[in-house]
Short mmCIF file of C-alpha atoms in Angstrom, two decimals:
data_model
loop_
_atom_site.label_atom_id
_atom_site.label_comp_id
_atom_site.label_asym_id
_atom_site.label_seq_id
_atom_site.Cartn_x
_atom_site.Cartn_y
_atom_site.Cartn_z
CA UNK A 1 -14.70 -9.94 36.65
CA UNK A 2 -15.60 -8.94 33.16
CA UNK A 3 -12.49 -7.44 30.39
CA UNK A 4 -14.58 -5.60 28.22
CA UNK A 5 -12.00 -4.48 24.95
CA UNK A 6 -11.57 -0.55 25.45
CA UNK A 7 -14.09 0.27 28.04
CA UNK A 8 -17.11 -0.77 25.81
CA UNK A 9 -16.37 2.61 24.52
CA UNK A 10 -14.53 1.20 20.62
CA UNK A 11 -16.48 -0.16 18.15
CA UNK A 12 -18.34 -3.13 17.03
CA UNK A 13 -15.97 -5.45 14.45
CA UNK A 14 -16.09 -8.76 12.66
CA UNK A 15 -13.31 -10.05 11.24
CA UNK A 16 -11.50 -7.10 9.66
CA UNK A 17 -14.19 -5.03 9.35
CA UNK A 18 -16.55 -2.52 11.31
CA UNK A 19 -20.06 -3.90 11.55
CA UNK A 20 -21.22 -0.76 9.72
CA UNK A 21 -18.67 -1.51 6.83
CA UNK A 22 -20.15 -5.17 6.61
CA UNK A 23 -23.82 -4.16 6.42
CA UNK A 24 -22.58 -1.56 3.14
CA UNK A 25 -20.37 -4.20 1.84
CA UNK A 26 -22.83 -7.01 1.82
CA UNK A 27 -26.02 -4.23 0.27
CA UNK A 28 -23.31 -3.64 -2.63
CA UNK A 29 -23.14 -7.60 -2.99
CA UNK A 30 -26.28 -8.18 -3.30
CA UNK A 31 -26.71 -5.33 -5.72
CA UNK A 32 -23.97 -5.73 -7.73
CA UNK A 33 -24.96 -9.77 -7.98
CA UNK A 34 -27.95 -8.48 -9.48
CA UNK A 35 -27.25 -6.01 -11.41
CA UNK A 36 -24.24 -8.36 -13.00
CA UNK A 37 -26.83 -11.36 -13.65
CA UNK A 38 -29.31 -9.02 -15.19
CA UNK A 39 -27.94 -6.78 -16.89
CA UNK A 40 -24.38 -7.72 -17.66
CA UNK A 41 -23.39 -4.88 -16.00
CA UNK A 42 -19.58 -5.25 -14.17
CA UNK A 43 -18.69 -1.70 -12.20
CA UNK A 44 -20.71 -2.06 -9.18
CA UNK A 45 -19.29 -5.63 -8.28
CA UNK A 46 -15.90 -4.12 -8.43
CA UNK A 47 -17.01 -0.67 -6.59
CA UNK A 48 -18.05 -2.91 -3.89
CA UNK A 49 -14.87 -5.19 -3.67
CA UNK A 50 -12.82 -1.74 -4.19
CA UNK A 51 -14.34 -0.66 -0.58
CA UNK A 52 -14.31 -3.91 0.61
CA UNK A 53 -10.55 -3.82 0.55
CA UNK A 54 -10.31 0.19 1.35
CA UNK A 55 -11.92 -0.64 4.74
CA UNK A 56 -10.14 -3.49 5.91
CA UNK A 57 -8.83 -2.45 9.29
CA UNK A 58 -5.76 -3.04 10.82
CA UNK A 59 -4.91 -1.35 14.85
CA UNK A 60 -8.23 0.83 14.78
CA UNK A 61 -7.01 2.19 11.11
CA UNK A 62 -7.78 1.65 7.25
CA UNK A 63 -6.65 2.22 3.98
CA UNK A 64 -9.76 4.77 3.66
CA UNK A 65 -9.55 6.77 6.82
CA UNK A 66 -5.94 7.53 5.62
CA UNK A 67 -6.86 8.64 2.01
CA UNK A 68 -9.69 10.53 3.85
CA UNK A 69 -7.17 12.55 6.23
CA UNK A 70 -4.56 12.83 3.13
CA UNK A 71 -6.80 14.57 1.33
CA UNK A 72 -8.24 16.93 4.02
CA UNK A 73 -4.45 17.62 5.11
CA UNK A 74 -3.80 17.72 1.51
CA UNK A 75 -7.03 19.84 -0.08
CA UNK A 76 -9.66 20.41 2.06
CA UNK A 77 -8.68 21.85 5.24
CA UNK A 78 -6.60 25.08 5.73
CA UNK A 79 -3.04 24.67 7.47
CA UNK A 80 -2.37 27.37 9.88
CA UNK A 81 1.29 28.34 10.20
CA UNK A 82 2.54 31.31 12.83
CA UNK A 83 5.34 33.21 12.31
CA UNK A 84 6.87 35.19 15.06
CA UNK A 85 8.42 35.17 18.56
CA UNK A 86 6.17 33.51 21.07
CA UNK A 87 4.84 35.33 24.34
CA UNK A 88 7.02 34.26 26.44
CA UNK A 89 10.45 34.97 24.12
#
């Protein structure tokens, strides 16, 4: 007998992050190494280490999935209100 976490149905993680948010985080190293050794250039090192920390994870949820659904609660997505008796009042 095999415990599989979830079903096999959540996603891949290392450590505290997604294996998606590793593969961006580690491109954005490696560019922002570059671009820092060559050209003296700072902002992309700290972009990188900005959404390094944004996407940590902790129980299935980061810092950046909740700024994402602030914002669409917040600006982005229309909020439906009904006034009224119901049907069945």
């Amino acid at each position: 007998m095999y415990i599989y976490p979830d079903n096999l149905k959540s996603k891949a993680t290392l450590w505290l992050w997604q294996l998606r948010d590793i593969g961006i985080i580690g491109v954005g190293l490696l560019l922002s190494v570059f671009a820092l050794a060559q050209l003296r250039f700072l902002p992309p090192i700290v972009i990188t280490a900005l959404y390094a920390f944004l996407t940590i994870r902790f129980d299935d949820t980061s810092i950046l999935d909740f700024i994402k659904n602030a914002c669409a609660f917040f600006f982005t997505r229309q909020q439906v209100y009904e006034w009224g008796y119901g049907k069945f009042e």
